[in-house]
PDB file of C-alpha atoms and ligand atoms in Angstrom:
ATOM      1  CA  UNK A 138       0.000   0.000   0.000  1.00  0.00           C
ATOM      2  CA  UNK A 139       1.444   3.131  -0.910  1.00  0.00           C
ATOM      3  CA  UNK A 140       0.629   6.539   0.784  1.00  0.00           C
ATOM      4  CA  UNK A 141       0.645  10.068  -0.225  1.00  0.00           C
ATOM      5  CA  UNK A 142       3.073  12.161   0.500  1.00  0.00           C
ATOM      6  CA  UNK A 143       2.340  14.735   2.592  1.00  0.00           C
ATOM      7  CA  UNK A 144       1.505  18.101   1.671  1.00  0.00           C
ATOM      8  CA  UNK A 145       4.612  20.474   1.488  1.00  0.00           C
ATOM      9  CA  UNK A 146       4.094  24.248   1.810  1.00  0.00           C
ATOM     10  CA  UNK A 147       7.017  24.889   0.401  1.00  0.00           C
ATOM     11  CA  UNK A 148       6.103  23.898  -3.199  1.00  0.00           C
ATOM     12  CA  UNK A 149       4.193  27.622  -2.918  1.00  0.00           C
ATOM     13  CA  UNK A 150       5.799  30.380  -5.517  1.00  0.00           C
ATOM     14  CA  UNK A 151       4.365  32.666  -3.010  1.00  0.00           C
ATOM     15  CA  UNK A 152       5.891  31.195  -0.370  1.00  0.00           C
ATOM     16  CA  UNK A 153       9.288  30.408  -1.817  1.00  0.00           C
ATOM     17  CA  UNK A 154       9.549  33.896  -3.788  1.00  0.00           C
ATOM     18  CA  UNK A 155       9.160  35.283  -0.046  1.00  0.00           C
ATOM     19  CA  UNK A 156      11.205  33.386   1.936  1.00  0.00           C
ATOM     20  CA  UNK A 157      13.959  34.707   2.032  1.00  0.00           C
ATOM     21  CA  UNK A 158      12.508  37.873   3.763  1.00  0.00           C
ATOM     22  CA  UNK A 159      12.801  36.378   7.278  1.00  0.00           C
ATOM     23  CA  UNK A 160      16.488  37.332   6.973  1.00  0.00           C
ATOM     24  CA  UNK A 161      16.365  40.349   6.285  1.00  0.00           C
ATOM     25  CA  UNK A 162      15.003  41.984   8.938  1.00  0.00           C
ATOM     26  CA  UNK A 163      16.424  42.816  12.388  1.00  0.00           C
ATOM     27  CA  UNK A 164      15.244  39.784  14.313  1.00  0.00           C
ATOM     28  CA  UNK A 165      15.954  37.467  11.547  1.00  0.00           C
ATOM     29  CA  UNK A 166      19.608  38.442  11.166  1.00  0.00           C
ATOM     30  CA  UNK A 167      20.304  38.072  14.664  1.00  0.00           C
ATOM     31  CA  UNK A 168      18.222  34.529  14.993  1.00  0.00           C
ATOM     32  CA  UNK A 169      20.187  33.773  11.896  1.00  0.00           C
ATOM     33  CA  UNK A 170      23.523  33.765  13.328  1.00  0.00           C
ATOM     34  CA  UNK A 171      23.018  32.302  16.553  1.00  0.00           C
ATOM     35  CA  UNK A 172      21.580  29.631  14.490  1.00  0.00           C
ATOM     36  CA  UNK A 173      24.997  29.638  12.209  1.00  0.00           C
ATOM     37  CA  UNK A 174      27.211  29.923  14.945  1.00  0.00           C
ATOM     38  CA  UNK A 175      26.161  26.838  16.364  1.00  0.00           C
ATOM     39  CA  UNK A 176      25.493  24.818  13.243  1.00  0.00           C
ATOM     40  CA  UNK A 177      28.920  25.405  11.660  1.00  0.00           C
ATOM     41  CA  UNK A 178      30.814  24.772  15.014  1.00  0.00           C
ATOM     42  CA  UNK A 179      29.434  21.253  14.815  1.00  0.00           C
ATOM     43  CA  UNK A 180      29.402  20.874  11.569  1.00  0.00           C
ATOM     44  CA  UNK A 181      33.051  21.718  11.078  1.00  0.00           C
ATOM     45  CA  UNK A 182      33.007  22.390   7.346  1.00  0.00           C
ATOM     46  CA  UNK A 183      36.477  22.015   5.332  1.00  0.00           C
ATOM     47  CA  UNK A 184      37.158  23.621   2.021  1.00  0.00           C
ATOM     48  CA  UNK A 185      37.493  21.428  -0.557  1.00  0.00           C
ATOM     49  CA  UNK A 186      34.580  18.443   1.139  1.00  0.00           C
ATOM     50  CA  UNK A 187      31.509  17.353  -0.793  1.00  0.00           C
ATOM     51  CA  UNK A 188      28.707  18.306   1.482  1.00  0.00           C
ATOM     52  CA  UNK A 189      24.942  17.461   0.684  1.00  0.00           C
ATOM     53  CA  UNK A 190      22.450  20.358   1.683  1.00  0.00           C
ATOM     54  CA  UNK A 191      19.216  17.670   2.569  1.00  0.00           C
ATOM     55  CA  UNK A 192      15.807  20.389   2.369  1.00  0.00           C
ATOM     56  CA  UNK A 193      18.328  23.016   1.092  1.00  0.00           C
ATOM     57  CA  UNK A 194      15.557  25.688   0.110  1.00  0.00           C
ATOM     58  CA  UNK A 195      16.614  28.744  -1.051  1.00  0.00           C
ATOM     59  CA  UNK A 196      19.943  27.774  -0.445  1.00  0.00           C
ATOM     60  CA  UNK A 197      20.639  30.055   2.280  1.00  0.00           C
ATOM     61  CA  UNK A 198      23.405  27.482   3.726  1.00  0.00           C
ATOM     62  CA  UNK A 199      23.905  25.359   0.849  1.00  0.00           C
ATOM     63  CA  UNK A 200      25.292  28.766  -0.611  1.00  0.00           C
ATOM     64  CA  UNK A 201      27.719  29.536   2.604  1.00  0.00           C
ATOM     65  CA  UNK A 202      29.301  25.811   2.056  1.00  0.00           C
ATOM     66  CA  UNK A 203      30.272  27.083  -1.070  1.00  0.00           C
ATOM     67  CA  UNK A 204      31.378  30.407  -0.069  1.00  0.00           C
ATOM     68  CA  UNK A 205      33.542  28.194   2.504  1.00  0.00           C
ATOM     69  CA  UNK A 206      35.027  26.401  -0.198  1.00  0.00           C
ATOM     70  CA  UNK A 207      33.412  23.290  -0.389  1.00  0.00           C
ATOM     71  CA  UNK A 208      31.257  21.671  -3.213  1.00  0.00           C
ATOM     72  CA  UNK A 209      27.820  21.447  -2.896  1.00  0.00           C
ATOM     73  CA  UNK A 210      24.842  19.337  -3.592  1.00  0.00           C
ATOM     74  CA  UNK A 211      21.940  21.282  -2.668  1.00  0.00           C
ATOM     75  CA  UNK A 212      18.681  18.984  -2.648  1.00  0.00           C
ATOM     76  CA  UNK A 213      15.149  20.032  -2.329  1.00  0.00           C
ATOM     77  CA  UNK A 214      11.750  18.455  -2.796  1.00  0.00           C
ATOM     78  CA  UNK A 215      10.489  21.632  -3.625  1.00  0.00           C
ATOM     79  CA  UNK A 216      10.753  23.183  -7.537  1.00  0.00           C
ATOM     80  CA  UNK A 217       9.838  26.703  -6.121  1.00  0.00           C
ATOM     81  CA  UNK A 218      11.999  26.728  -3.587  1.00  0.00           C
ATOM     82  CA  UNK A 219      15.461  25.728  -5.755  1.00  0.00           C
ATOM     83  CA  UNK A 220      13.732  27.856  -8.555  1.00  0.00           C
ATOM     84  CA  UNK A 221      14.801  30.799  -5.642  1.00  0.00           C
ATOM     85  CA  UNK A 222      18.478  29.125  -5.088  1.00  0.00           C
ATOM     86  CA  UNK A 223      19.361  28.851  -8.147  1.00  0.00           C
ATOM     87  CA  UNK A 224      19.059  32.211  -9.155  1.00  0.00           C
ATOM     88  CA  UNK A 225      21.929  32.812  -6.747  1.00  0.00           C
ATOM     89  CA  UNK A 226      24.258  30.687  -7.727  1.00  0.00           C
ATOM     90  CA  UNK A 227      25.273  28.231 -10.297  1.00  0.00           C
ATOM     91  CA  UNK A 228      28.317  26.999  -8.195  1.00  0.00           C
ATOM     92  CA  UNK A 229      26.127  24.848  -5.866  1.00  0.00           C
ATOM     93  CA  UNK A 230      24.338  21.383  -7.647  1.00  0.00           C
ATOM     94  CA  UNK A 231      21.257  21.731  -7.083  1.00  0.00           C
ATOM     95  CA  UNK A 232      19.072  18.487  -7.294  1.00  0.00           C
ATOM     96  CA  UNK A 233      15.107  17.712  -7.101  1.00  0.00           C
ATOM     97  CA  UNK A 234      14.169  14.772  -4.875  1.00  0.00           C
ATOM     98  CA  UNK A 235      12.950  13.916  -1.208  1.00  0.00           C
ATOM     99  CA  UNK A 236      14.823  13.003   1.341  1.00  0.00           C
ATOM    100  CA  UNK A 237      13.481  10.147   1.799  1.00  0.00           C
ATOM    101  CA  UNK A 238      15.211   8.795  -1.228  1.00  0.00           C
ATOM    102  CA  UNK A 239      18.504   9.815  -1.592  1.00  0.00           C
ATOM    103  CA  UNK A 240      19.854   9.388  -5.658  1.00  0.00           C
ATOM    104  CA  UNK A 241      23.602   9.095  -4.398  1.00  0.00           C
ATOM    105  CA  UNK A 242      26.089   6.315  -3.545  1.00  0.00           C
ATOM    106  CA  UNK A 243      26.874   5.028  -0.055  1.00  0.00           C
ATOM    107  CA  UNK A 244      29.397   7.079   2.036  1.00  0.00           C
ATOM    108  CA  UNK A 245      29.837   9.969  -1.352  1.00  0.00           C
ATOM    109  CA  UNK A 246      30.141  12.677   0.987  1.00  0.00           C
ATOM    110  CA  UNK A 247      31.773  14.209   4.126  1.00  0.00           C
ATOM    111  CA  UNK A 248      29.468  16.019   5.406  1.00  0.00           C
ATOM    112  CA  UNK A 249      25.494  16.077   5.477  1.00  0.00           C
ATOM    113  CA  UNK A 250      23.923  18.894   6.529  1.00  0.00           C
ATOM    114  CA  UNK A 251      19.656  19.441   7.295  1.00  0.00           C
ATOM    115  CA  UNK A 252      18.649  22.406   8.472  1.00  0.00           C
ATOM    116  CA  UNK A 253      14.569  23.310   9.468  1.00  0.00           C
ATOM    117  CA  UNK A 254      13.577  20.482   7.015  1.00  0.00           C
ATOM    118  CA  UNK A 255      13.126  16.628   9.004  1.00  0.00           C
ATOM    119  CA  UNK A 256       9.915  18.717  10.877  1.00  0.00           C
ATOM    120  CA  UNK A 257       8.596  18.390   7.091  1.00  0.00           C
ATOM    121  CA  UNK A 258       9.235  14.849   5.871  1.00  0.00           C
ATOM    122  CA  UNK A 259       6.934  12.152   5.541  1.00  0.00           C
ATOM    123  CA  UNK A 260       9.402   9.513   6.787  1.00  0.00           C
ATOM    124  CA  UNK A 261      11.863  11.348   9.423  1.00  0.00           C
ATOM    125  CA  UNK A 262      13.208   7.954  10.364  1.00  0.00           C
ATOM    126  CA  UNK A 263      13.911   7.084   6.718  1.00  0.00           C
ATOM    127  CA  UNK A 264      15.298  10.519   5.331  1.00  0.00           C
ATOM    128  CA  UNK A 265      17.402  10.287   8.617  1.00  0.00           C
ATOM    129  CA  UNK A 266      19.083   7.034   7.679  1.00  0.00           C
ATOM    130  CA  UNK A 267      19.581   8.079   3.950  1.00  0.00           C
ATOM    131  CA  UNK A 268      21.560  10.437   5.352  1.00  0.00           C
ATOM    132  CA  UNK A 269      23.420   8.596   7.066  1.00  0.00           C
ATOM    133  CA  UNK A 270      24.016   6.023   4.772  1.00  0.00           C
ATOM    134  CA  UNK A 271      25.115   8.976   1.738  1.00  0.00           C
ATOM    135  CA  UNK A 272      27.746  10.138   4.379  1.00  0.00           C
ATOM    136  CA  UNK A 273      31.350   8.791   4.809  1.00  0.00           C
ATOM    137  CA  UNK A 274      32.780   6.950   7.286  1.00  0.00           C
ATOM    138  CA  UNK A 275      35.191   9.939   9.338  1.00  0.00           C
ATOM    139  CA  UNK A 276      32.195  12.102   7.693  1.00  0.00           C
ATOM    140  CA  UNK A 277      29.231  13.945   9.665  1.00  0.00           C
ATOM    141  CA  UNK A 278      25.934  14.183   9.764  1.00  0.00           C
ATOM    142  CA  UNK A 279      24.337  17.492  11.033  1.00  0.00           C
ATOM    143  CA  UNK A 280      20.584  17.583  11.575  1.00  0.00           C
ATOM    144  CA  UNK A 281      18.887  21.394  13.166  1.00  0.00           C
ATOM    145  CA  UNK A 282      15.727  21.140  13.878  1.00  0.00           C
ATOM    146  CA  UNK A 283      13.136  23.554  15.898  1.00  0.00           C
ATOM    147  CA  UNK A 284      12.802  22.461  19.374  1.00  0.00           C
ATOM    148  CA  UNK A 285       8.799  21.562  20.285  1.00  0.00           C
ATOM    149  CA  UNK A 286       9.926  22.500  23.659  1.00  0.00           C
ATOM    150  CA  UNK A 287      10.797  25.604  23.489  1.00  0.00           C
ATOM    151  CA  UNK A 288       9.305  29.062  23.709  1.00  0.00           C
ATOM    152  CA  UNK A 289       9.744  30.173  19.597  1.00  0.00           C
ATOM    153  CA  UNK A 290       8.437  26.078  18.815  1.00  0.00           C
ATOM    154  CA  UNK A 291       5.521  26.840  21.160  1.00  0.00           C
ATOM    155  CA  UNK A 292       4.682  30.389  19.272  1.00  0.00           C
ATOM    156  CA  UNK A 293       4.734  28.193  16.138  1.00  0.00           C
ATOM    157  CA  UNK A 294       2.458  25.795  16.707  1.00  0.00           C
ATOM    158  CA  UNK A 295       0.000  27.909  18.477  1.00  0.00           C
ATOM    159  CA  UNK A 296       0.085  30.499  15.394  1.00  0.00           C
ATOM    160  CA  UNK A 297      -0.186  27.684  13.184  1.00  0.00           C
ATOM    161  CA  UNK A 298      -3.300  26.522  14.668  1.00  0.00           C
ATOM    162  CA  UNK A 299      -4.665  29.840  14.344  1.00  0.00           C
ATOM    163  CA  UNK A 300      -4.049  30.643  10.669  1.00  0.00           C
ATOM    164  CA  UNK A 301      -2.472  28.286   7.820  1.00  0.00           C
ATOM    165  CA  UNK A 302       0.953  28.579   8.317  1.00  0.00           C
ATOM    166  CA  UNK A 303       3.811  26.250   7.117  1.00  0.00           C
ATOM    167  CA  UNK A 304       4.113  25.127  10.739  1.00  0.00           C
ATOM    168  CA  UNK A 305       0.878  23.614  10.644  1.00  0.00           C
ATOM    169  CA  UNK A 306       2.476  20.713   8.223  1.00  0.00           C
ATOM    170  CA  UNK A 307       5.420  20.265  10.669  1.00  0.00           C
ATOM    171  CA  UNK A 308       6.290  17.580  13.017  1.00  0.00           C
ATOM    172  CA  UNK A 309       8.564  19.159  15.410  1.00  0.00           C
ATOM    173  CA  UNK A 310      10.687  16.644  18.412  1.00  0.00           C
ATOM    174  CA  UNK A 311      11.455  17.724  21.625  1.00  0.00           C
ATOM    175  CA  UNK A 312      14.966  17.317  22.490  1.00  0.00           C
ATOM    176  CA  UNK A 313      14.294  13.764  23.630  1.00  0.00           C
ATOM    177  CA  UNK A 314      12.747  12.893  20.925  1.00  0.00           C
ATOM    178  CA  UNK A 315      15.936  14.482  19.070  1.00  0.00           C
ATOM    179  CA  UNK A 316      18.812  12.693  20.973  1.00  0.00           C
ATOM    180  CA  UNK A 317      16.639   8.992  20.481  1.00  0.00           C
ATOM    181  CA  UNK A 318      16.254   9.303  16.860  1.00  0.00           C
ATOM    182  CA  UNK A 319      19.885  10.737  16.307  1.00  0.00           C
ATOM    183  CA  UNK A 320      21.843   8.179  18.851  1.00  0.00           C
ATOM    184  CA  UNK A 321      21.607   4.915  17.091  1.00  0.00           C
ATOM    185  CA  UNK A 322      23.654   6.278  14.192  1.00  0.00           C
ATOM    186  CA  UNK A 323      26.725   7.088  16.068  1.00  0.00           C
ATOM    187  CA  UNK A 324      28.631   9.342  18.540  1.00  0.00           C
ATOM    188  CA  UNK A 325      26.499  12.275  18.957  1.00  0.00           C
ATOM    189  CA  UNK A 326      27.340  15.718  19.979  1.00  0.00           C
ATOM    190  CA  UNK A 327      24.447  18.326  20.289  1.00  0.00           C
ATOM    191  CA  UNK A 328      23.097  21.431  21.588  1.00  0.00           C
ATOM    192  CA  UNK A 329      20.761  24.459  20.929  1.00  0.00           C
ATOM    193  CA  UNK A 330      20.822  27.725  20.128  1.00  0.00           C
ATOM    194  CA  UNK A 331      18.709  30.773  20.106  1.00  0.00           C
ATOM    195  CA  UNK A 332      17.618  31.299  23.557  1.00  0.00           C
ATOM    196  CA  UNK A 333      15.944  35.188  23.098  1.00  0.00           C
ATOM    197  CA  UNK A 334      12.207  34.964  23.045  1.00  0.00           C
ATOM    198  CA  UNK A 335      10.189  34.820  19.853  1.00  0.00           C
ATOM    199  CA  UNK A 336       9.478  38.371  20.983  1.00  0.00           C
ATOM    200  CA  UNK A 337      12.768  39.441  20.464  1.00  0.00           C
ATOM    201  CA  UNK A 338      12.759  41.028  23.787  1.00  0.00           C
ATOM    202  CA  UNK A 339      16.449  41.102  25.499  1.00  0.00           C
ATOM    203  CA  UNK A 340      17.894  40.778  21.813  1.00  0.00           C
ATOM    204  CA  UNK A 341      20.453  42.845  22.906  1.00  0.00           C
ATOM    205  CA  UNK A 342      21.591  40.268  25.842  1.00  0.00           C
ATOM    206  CA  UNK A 343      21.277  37.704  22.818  1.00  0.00           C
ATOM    207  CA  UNK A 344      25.147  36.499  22.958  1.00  0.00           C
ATOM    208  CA  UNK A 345      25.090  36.404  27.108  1.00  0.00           C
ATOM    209  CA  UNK A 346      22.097  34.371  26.629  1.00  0.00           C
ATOM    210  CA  UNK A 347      23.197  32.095  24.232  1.00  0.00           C
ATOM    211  CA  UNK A 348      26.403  31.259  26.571  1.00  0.00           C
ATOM    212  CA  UNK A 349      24.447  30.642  29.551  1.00  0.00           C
ATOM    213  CA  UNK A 350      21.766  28.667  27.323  1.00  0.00           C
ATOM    214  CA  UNK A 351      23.868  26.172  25.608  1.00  0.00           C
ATOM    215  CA  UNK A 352      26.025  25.893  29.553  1.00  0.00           C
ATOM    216  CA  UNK A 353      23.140  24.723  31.300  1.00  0.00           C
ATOM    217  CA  UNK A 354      19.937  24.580  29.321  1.00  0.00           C
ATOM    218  CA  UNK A 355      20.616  23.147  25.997  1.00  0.00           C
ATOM    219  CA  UNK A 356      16.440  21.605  26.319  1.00  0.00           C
ATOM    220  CA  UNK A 357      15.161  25.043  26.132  1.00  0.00           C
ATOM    221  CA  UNK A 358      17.245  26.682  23.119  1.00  0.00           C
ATOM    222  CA  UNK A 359      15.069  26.724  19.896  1.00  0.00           C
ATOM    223  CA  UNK A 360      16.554  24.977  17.613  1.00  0.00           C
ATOM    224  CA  UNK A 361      18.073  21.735  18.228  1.00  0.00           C
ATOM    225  CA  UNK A 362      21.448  20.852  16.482  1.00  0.00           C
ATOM    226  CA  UNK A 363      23.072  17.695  16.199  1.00  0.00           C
ATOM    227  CA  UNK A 364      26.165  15.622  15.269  1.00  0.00           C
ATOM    228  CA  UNK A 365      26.505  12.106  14.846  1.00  0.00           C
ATOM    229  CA  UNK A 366      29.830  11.153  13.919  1.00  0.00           C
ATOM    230  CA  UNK A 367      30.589   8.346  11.180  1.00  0.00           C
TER     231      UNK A 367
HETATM  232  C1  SAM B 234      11.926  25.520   6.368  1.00  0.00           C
HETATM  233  S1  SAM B 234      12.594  25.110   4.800  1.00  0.00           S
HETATM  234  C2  SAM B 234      14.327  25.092   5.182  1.00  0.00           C
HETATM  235  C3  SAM B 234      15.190  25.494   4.025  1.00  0.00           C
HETATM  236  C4  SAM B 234      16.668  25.694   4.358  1.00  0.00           C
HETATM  237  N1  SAM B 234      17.273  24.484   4.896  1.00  0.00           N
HETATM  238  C5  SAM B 234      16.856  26.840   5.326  1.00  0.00           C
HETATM  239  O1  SAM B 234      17.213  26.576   6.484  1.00  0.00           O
HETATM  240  O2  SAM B 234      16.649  28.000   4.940  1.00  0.00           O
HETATM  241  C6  SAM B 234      12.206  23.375   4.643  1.00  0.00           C
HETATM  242  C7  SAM B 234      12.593  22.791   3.307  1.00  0.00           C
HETATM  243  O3  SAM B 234      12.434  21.360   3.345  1.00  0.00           O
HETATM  244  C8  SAM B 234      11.978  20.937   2.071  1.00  0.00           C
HETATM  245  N2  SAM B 234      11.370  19.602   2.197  1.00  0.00           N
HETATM  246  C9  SAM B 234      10.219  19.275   2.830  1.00  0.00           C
HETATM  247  N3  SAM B 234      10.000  17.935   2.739  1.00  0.00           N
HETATM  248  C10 SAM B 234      11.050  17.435   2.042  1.00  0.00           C
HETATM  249  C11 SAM B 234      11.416  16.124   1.623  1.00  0.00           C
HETATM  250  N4  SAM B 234      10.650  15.058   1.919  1.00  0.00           N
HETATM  251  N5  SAM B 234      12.551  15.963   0.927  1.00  0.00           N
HETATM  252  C12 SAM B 234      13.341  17.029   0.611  1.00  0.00           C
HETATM  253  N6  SAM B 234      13.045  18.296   0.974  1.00  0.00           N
HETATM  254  C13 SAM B 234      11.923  18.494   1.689  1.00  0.00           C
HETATM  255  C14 SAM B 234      11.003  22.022   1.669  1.00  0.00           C
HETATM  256  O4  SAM B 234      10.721  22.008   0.290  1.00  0.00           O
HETATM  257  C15 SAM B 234      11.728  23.268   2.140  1.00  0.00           C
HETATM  258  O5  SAM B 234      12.536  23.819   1.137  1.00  0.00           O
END
C-alpha cells in the first residue's frame, strides 16, 4: 500500500519567492547567526569536502558551504523553492528529490547537513538514515531542527493553529525525541541555540544568553542541532 506524501508548503511560488525575507530583517539576522554559529561549530566544514544540503531551500546554507570552499549538492523536494536558489548561484548542484530517497552512492560525501527540514518529511526515520548512509565513514551528519519544547516552537504551533501557516504541516521533536532518533547512528554531539524569546525582547543580551543557554539549558534553546559522527 502506498501513501501520499504529505503536503509540502514549500512547493508555494508565493511562499518560496518570499522566503527569504525572514532574513532580512532585524530579528531574523540576529536569529540567523546564533543559528549559524552553532550549526557550523558542529558541523566543522572544510574547504574542498563534498557536502549534501538535505531540504536546502533557497539555499541560504547550501550557498555559505560554497562560499567556505566546499562543493555542494543542494537537494530540495520543492521546484519553487530551488527555482529561488538557483538564481543565486550556479556553483552549488542543485538536485530535485525527497529526502526520503537519496539518488547518491553510499558514504559519497563528508558532510550532510539538514537544516529546518526533518519537521517536514513524511518519513523522518527514513530521510534520517539516507543520510546517514550517503555520508562517509570519518564524515558527519548534522541535523537542526526547531525544538517543540521551546518558547519560539511553542509560538509556532500555536500560530499555526490559528491561521495556515507552514508550521501547521510540521512535526517538530522535543529534544528527547531528538537525541533517540539521532543516537543509534553514532557518537552524537548536540546542543541548541537561540535562547531570546520569539518576541525578540532582550535581543540585545542575545550572545550572554546564548552562553548561559547552551552551559546549562541546551532543552530550552530553539533549535536543536546535532552531530553524529561516522
Ligand atoms: C523551512 S525550509 C528550510 C530550508 C533551508 N534548509 C533553510 O534553512 O533555509 C524546509 C525545506 O524542506 C523541504 N522539504 C520538505 N519535505 C522534504 C522532503 N521530503 N525531501 C526534501 N526536501 C523536503 C522544503 O521544500 C523546504 O525547502
Amino acid at each position: 500500500m502506498s501513501t501520499l506524501p504529505r503536503h509540502n508548503p514549500f512547493e508555494e511560488p508565493a511562499l518560496a519567492s518570499t522566503y527569504d525575507r525572514w532574513f532580512e530583517t532585524f530579528l531574523g539576522r540576529v536569529v540567523d547567526r546564533l543559528e549559524r554559529d552553532l550549526i557550523y561549530r558542529l558541523a566543522r566544514p572544510r574547504a574542498g569536502e563534498l557536502a549534501l544540503d538535505v531540504g536546502a531551500g533557497t539555499g541560504h546554507f547550501a550557498c555559505e558551504l560554497e562560499r567556505r570552499g566546499l562543493r555542494v549538492v543542494g537537494y530540495d523536494r520543492s521546484a519553487a523553492m530551488l527555482q529561488q536558489a538557483r538564481a543565486k548561484t550556479d556553483r552549488v548542484l542543485w538536485q530535485q528529490g525527497r529526502a526520503e530517497a537519496l539518488p547518491f552512492s553510499d558514504g559519497a560525501f563528508s558532510l550532510a547537513l539538514s537544516v529546518t527540514t526533518l519537521e517536514f518529511v513524511d518519513d523522518l526515520q527514513r530521510a534520517l538514515a539516507e543520510m546517514v548512509r550517503v555520508t562517509a565513514p570519518g564524515g558527519r551528519v548534522v541535523v537542526a531542527t526547531l525544538n517543540a519544547a521551546s518558547a519560539w516552537g511553542r509560538a509556532y504551533l500555536a500560530e499555526a493553529r490559528r491561521q495556515e501557516t507552514p508550521f501547521h504541516y510540521a512535526h517538530l521533536l522535543t529534544p528527547q525525541e531528538f537525541v533517540a532518533l539521532l543516537r543509534p547512528y553514532g557518537r552524537l554531539r548536540w546542543s541548541s541555540a537561540v535562547f531570546i524569546p520569539p518576541s525578540g525582547r532582550g535581543v540585545i543580551l542575545a550572545d550572554l544568553l546564548e552562553s548561559l543557554g547552551q552551559l546549562g539549558a541546551r532543552r530550552r534553546g530553539a533549535l536543536l542541532v546535532g552531530r553524529i559522527e561516522r
